[in-house]
Tab-separated table of C-alpha atoms in Angstrom:
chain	number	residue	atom	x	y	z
F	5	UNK	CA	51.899	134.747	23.174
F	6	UNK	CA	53.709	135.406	26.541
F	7	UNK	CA	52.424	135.825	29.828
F	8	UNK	CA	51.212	139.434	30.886
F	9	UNK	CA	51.538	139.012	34.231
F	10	UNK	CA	53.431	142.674	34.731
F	11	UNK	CA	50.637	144.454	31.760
F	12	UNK	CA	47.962	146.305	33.124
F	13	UNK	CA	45.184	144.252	31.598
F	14	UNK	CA	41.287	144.691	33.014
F	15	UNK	CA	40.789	141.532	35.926
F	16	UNK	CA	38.373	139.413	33.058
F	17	UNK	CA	41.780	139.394	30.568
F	18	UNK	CA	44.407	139.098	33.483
F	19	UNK	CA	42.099	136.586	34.606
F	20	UNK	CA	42.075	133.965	31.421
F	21	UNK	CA	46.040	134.649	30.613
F	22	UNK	CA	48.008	134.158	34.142
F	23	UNK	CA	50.031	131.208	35.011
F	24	UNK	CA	50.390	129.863	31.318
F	25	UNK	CA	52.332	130.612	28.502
F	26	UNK	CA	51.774	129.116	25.256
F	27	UNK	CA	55.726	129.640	23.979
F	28	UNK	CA	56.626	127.174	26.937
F	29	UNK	CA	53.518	124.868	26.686
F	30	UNK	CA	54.146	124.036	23.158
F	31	UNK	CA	51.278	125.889	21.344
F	32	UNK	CA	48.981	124.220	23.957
F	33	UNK	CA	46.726	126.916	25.457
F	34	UNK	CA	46.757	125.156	29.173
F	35	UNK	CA	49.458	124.086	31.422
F	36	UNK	CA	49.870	120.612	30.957
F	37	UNK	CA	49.981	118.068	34.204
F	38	UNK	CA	53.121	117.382	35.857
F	39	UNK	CA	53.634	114.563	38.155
F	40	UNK	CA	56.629	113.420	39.439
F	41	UNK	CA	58.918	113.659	42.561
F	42	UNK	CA	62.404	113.128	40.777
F	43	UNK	CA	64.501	115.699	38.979
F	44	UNK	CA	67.737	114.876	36.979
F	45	UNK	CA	70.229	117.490	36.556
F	46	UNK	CA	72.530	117.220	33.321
F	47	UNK	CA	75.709	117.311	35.761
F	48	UNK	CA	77.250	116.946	39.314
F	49	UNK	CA	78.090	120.534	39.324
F	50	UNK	CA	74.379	121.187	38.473
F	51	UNK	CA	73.747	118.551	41.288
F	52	UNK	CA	75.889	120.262	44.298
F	53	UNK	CA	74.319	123.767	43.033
F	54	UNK	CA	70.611	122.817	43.159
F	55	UNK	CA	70.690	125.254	39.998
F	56	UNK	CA	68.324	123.543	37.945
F	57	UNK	CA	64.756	125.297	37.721
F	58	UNK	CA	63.055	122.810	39.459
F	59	UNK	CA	65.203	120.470	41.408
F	60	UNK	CA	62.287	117.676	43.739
F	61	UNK	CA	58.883	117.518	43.311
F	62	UNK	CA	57.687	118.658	46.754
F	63	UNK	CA	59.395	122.157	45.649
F	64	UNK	CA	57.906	122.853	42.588
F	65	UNK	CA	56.794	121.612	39.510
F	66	UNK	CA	55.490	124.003	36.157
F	67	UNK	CA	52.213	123.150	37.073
F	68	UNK	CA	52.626	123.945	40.951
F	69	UNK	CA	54.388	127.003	39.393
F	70	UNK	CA	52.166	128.368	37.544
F	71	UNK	CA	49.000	128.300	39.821
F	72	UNK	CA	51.602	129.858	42.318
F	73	UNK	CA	52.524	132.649	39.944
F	74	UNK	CA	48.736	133.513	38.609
F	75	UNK	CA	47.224	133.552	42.391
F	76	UNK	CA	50.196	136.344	43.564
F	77	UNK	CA	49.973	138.399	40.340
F	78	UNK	CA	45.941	138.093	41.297
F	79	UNK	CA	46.812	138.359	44.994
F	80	UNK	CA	48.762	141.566	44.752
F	81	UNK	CA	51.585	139.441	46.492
F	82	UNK	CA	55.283	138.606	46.551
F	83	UNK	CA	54.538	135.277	46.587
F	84	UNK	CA	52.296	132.067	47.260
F	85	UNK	CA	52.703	128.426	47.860
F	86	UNK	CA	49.975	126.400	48.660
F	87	UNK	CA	48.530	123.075	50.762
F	88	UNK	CA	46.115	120.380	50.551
F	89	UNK	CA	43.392	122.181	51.749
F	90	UNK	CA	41.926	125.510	53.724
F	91	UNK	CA	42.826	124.658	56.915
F	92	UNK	CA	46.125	123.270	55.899
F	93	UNK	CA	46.644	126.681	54.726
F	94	UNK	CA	45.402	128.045	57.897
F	95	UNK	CA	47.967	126.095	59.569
F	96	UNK	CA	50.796	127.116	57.658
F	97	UNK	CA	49.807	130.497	57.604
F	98	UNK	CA	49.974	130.634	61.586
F	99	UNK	CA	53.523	128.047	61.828
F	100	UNK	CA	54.872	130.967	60.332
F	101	UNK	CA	54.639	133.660	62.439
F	102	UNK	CA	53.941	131.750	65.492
F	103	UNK	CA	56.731	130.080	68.250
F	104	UNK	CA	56.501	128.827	71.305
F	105	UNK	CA	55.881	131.311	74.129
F	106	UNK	CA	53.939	133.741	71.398
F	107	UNK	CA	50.502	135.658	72.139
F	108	UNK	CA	47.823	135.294	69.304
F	109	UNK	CA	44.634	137.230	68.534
F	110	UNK	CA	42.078	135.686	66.712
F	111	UNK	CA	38.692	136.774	66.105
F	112	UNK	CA	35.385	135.291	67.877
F	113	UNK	CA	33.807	135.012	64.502
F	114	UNK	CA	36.453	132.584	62.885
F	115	UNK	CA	36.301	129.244	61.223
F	116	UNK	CA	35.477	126.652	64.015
F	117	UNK	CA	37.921	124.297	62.588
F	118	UNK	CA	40.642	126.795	63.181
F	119	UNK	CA	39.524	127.636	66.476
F	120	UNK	CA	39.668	123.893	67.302
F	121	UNK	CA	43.741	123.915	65.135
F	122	UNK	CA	44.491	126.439	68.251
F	123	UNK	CA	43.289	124.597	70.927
F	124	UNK	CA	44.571	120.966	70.066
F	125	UNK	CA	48.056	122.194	68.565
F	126	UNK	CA	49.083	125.814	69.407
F	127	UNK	CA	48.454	124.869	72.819
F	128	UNK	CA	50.168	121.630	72.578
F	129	UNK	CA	53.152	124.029	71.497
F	130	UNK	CA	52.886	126.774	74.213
F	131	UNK	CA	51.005	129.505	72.010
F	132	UNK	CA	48.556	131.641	73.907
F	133	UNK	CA	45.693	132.481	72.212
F	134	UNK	CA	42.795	135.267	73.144
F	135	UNK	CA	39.495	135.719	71.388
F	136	UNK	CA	38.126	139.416	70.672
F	137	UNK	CA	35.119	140.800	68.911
F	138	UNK	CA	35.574	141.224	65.597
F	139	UNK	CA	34.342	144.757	65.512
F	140	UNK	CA	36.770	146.309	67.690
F	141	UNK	CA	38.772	147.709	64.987
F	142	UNK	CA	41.264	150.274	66.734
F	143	UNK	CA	40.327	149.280	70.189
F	144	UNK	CA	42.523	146.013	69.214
F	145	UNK	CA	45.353	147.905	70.969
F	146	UNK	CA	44.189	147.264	74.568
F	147	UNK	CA	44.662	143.723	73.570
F	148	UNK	CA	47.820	143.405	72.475
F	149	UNK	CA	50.651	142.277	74.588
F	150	UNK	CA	54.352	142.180	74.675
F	151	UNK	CA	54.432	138.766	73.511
F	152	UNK	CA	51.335	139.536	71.054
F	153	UNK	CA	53.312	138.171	67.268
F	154	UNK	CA	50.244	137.921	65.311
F	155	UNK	CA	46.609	138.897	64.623
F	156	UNK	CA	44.314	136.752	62.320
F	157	UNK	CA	41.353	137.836	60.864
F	158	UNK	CA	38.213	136.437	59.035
F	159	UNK	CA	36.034	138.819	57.385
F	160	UNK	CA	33.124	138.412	57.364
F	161	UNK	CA	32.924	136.494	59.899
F	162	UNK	CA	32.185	132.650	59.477
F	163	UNK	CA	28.318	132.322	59.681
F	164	UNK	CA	27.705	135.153	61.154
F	165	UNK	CA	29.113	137.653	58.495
F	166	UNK	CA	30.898	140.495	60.940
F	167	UNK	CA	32.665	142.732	58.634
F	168	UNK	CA	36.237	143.332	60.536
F	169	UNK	CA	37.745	147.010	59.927
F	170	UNK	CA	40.926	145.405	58.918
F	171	UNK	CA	43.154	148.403	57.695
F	172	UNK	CA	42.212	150.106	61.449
F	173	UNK	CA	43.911	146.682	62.681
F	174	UNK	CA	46.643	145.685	60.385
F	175	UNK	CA	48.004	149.423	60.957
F	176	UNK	CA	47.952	149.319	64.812
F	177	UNK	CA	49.842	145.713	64.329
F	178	UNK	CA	52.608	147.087	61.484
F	179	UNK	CA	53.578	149.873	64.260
F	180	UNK	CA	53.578	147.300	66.964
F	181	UNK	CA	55.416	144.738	64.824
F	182	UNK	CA	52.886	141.846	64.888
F	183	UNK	CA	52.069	140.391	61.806
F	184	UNK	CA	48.395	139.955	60.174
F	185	UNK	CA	46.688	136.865	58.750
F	186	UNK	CA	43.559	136.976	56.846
F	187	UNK	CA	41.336	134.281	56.146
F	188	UNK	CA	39.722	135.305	52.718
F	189	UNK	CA	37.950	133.139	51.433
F	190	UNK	CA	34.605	134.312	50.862
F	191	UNK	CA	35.844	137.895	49.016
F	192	UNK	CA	38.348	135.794	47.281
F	193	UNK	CA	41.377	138.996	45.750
F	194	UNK	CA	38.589	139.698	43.134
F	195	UNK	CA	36.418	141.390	45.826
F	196	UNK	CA	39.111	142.412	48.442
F	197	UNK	CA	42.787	142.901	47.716
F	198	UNK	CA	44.109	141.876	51.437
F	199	UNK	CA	47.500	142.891	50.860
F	200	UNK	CA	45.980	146.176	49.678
F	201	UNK	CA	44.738	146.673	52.742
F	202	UNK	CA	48.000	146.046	54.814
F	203	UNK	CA	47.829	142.019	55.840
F	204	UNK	CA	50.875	140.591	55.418
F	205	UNK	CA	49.664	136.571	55.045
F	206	UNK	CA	46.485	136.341	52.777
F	207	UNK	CA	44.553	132.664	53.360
F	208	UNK	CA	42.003	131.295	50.621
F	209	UNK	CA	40.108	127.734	50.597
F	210	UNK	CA	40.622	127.183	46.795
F	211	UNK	CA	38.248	124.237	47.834
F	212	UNK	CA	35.590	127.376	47.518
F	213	UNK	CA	35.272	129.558	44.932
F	214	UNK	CA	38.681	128.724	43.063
F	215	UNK	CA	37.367	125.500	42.573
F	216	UNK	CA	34.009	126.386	41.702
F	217	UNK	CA	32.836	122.525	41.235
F	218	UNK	CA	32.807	120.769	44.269
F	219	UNK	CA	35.581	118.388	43.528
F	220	UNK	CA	39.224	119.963	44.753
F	221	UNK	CA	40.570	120.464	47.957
F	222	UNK	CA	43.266	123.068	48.377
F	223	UNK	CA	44.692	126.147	50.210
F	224	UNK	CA	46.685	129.387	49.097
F	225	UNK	CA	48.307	131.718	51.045
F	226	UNK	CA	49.837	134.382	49.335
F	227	UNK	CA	52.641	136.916	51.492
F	228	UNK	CA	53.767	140.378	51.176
F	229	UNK	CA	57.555	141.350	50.348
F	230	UNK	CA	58.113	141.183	53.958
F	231	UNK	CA	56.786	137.879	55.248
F	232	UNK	CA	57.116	135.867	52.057
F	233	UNK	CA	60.699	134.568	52.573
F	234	UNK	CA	59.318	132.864	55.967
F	235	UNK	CA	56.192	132.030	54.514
F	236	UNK	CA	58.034	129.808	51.804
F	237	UNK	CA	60.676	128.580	54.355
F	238	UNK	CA	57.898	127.127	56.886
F	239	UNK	CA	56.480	125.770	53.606
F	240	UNK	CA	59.868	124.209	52.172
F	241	UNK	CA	59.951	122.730	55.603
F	242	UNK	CA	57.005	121.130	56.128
F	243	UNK	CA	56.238	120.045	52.402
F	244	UNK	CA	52.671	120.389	52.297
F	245	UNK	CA	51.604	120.819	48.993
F	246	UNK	CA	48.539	119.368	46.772
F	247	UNK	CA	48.390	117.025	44.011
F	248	UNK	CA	49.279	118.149	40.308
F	249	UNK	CA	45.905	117.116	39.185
F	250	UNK	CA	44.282	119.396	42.459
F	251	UNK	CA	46.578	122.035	40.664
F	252	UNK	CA	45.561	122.092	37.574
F	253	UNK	CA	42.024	122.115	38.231
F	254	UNK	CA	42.354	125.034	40.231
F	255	UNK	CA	43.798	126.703	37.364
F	256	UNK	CA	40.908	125.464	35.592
F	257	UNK	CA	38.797	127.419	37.842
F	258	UNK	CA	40.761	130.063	37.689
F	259	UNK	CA	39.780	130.886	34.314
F	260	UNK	CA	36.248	131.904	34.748
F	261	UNK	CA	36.727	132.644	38.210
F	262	UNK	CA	35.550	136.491	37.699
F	263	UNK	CA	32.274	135.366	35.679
F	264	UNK	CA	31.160	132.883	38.862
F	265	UNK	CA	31.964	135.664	41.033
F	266	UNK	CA	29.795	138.127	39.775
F	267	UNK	CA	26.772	135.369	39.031
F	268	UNK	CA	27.499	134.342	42.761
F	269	UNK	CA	26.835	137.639	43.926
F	270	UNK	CA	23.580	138.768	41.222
F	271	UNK	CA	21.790	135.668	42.894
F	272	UNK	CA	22.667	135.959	46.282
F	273	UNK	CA	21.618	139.235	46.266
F	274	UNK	CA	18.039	138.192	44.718
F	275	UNK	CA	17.984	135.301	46.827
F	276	UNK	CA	18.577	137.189	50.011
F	277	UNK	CA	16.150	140.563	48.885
F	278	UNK	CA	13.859	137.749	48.499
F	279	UNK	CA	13.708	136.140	51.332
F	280	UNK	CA	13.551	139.446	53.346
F	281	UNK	CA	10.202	139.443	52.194
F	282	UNK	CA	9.326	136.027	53.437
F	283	UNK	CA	7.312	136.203	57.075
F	284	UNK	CA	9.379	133.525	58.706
F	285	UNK	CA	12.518	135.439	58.499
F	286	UNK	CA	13.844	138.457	61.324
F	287	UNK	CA	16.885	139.854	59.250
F	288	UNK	CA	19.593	138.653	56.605
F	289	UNK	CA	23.011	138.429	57.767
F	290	UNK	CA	24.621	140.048	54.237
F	291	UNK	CA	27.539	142.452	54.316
F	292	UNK	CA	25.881	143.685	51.525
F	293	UNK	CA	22.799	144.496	54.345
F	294	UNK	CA	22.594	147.443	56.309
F	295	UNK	CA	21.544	145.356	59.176
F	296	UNK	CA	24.919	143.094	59.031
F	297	UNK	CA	27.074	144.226	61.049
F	298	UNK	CA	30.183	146.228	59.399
F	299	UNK	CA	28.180	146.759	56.888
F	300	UNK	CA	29.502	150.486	56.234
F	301	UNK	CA	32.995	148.916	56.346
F	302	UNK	CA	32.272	146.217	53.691
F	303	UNK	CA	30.724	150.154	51.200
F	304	UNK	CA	34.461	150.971	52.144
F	305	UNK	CA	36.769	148.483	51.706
F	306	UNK	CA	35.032	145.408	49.335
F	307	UNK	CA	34.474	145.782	45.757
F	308	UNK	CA	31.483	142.896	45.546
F	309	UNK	CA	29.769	140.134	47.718
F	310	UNK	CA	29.442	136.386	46.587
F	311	UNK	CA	26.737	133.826	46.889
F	312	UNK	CA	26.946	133.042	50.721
F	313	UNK	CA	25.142	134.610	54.071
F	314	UNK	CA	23.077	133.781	56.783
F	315	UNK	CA	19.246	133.891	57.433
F	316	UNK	CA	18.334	134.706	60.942
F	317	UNK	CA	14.388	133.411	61.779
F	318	UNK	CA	11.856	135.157	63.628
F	319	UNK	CA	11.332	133.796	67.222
F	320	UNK	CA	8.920	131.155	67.898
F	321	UNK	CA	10.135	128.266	66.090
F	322	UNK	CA	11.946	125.353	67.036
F	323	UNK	CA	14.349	122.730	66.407
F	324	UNK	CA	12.051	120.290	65.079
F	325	UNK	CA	10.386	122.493	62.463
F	326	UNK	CA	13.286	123.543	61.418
F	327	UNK	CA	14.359	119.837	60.853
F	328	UNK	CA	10.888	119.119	58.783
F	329	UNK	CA	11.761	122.150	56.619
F	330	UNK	CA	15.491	121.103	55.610
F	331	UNK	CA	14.276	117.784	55.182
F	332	UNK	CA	11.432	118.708	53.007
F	333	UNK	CA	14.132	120.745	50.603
F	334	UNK	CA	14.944	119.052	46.958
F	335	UNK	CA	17.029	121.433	45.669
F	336	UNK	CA	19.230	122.902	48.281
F	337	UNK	CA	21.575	120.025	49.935
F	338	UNK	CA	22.708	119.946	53.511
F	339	UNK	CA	26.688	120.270	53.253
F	340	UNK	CA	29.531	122.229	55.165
F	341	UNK	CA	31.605	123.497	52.108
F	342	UNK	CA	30.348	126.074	49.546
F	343	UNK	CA	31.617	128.079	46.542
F	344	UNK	CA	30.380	125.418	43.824
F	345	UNK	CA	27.429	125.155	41.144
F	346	UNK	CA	24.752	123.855	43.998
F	347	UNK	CA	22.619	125.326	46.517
F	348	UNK	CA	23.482	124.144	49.853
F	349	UNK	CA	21.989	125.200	53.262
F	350	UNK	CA	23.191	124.246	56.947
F	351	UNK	CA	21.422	125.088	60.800
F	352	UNK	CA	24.071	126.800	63.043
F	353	UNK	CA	24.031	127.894	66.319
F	354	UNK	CA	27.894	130.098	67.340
F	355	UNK	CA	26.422	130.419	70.922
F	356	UNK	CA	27.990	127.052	72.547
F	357	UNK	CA	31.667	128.258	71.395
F	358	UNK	CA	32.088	132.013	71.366
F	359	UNK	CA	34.352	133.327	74.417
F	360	UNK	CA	34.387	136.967	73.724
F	361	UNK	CA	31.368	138.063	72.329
F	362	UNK	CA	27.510	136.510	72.989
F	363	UNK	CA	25.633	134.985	69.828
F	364	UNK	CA	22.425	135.943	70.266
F	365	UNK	CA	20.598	136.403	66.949
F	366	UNK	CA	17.309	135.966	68.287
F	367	UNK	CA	15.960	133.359	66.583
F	368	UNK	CA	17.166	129.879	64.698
F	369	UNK	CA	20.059	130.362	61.908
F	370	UNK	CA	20.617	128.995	58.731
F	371	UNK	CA	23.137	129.451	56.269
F	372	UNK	CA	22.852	129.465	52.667
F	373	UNK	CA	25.116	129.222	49.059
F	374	UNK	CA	23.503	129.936	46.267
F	375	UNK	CA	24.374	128.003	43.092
F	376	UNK	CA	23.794	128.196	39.906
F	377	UNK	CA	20.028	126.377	40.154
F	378	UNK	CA	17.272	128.215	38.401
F	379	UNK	CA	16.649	131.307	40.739
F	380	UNK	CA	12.963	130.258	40.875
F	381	UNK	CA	12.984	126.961	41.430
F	382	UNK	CA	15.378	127.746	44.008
F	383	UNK	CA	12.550	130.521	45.468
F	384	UNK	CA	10.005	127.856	45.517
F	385	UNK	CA	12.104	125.254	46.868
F	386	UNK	CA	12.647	127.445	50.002
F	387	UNK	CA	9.263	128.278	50.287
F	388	UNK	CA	7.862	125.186	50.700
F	389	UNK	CA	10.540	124.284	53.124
F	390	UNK	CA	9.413	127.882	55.040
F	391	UNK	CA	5.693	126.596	54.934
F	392	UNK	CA	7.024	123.638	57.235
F	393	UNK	CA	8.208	125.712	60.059
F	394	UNK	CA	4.343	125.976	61.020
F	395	UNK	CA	3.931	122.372	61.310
């Protein structure tokens, strides 16, 4: 069997046969593990060439390869490498367009973590950077600059869900020059092709969804025809790659990758018609919602919706009923990462960091992932925890 990376399979059969070929693996049906850092080549001619197919560890390895090769066939892209985690990849992403002196746009919405990667090292290195709202779309342009070299985006937004019109924005910044960077991690390529849509650098947490079980760290960016050759420079350069064993899990994941997907989104969506029923909560920050904003973009431009959003509460509660009913919760677990088999849930409040845009949802915020729980037990769970808010 080879690998039908170039056939024009349906997503659930690319899905299962990318990044491994049986002819190569020895009849074994998965990639095997390879560790190492040393290569020997068979001469010195070989040697002063670098000719061999894989030539030091921090460059490649099958394994590396392969998860490399299924995420860009996947991806829609010319290439990917890959880092230890999401915000590794976030960082790589941006040391590749960015120099000192450059102009950066990055969206009031994003990932704090990558809003704190700006201000601690861009700035260390002389990079600019301006927030805007996400939904500007076209009215981008009376941002940019002459030094403007890049626009990232996140959509949705982290926490708050804004869906960003991002083929309105990644044209205005092809005719300008400035390249595009996309963090997305909660579509995943499955449920919006980025490249598709005109970014040039496509970001993923493989720590999320790709992983699917809570125990990997990693990050993928994937490149355009255009952008890839810096993309793997920066990346040669810096040699910030994960761990064969990270890799092969992720191509574990890989596998049934489209089947979480579309369980993550079935639930979510109960979980979050179901809850817009409950007293205690205002409105349901979903793209999937009318009421989230960019919703009409997300009918456009998305194909699905996974297993995360954001609950906003109806005024009149506080702090310390909204402490009782986390704490009261034995199903859904308070922890930052998502994309796995469990229910998780997390208080946030965007209002003490946004510069461009107020965060006023009008009441307290949670955030929820959905896992793979029963859907009832998960129901009840919550509404016990909902009872507390009354004290």
């Amino acid at each position: 069997m080879s690998n039908p990376e170039n056939k024009k399979f349906h997503v659930d059969t690319k899905i299962t046969q990318l990044g491994r070929n049986v002819d190569e693996q020895c009849g074994f049906v998965n990639m095997p593990v390879y560790r190492g850092s040393t290569v020997v080549f068979n001469s010195v001619e070989s040697l002063k060439n670098n000719d061999a197919r894989f030539i030091y560890g921090t460059l490649g390895t099958p394994t590396i390869h392969s998860l490399e090769s299924a995420w860009s066939e996947l991806s829609g892209a010319a290439g990917t490498v890959m880092s230890p985690s999401g915000l590794g990849a976030i960082a790589l992403a941006l040391m590749t367009t960015l120099k000192s002196g450059d102009h950066l746009l990055m969206p009031d919405s994003v990932y704090r973590p990558t809003r704190e990667f700006c201000a601690v090292f861009l700035n260390k290195f002389g990079v600019e950077v301006s927030y805007y709202d996400p939904l500007l779309g076209e009215g981008i342009s009376g941002l940019l600059r002459e030094n403007t070299s890049t626009i990232f985006l996140e959509s949705p937004g982290s926490q708050s869900f804004e869906i960003q019109d991002v083929p309105a924005i990644t044209r205005i910044a092809r005719a300008r020059g400035i390249k595009t960077i996309i963090d997305n991690t909660w579509a995943t390529p499955l449920f919006f092709r980025a490249h598709d849509h005109g970014c040039d650098l496509s970001v993923e947490a493989g720590t999320k969804y790709l992983s699917g079980h809570s125990d990997l760290l990693m990050g993928l960016i994937s490149a355009n025809a255009e952008t890839w050759p810096a993309l793997r420079q920066t990346y040669d350069c810096m040699a910030m790659l994960p761990g064969a064993e990270d890799c092969f899990l992720a191509l574990r994941g890989l596998r049934t990758l489209h089947i979480r997907l579309k369980e993550a989104e079935k639930r979510g969506l109960e979980m979050a018609n179901w809850l817009t029923r409950q007293p205690e909560v205002a409105k349901i920050l979903h793209p999937a919602f009318p009421e989230c904003p960019g919703h009409e973009i997300w009918k456009r431009d998305f194909t699905g919706s996974t297993g995360l959003f954001s609950v906003v509460l109806k005024p009149g509660h506080h702090q310390t009923s909204l402490a009782a009913m986390l704490d009261s919760l034995e199903i859904f677990g308070m922890g930052y990462s998502w994309g796995g088999f469990e229910s998780l849930i997390i208080p946030f409040d965007c209002s003490t960091y946004r510069t461009a845009t107020t965060w006023n949802p009008g009441g307290l915020t949670i955030r929820l992932q959905i896992g793979l729980e029963d859907i009832d037990d998960l129901k009840r769970d919550l509404r016990q925890g909902l009872d507390k808010l009354h004290g």
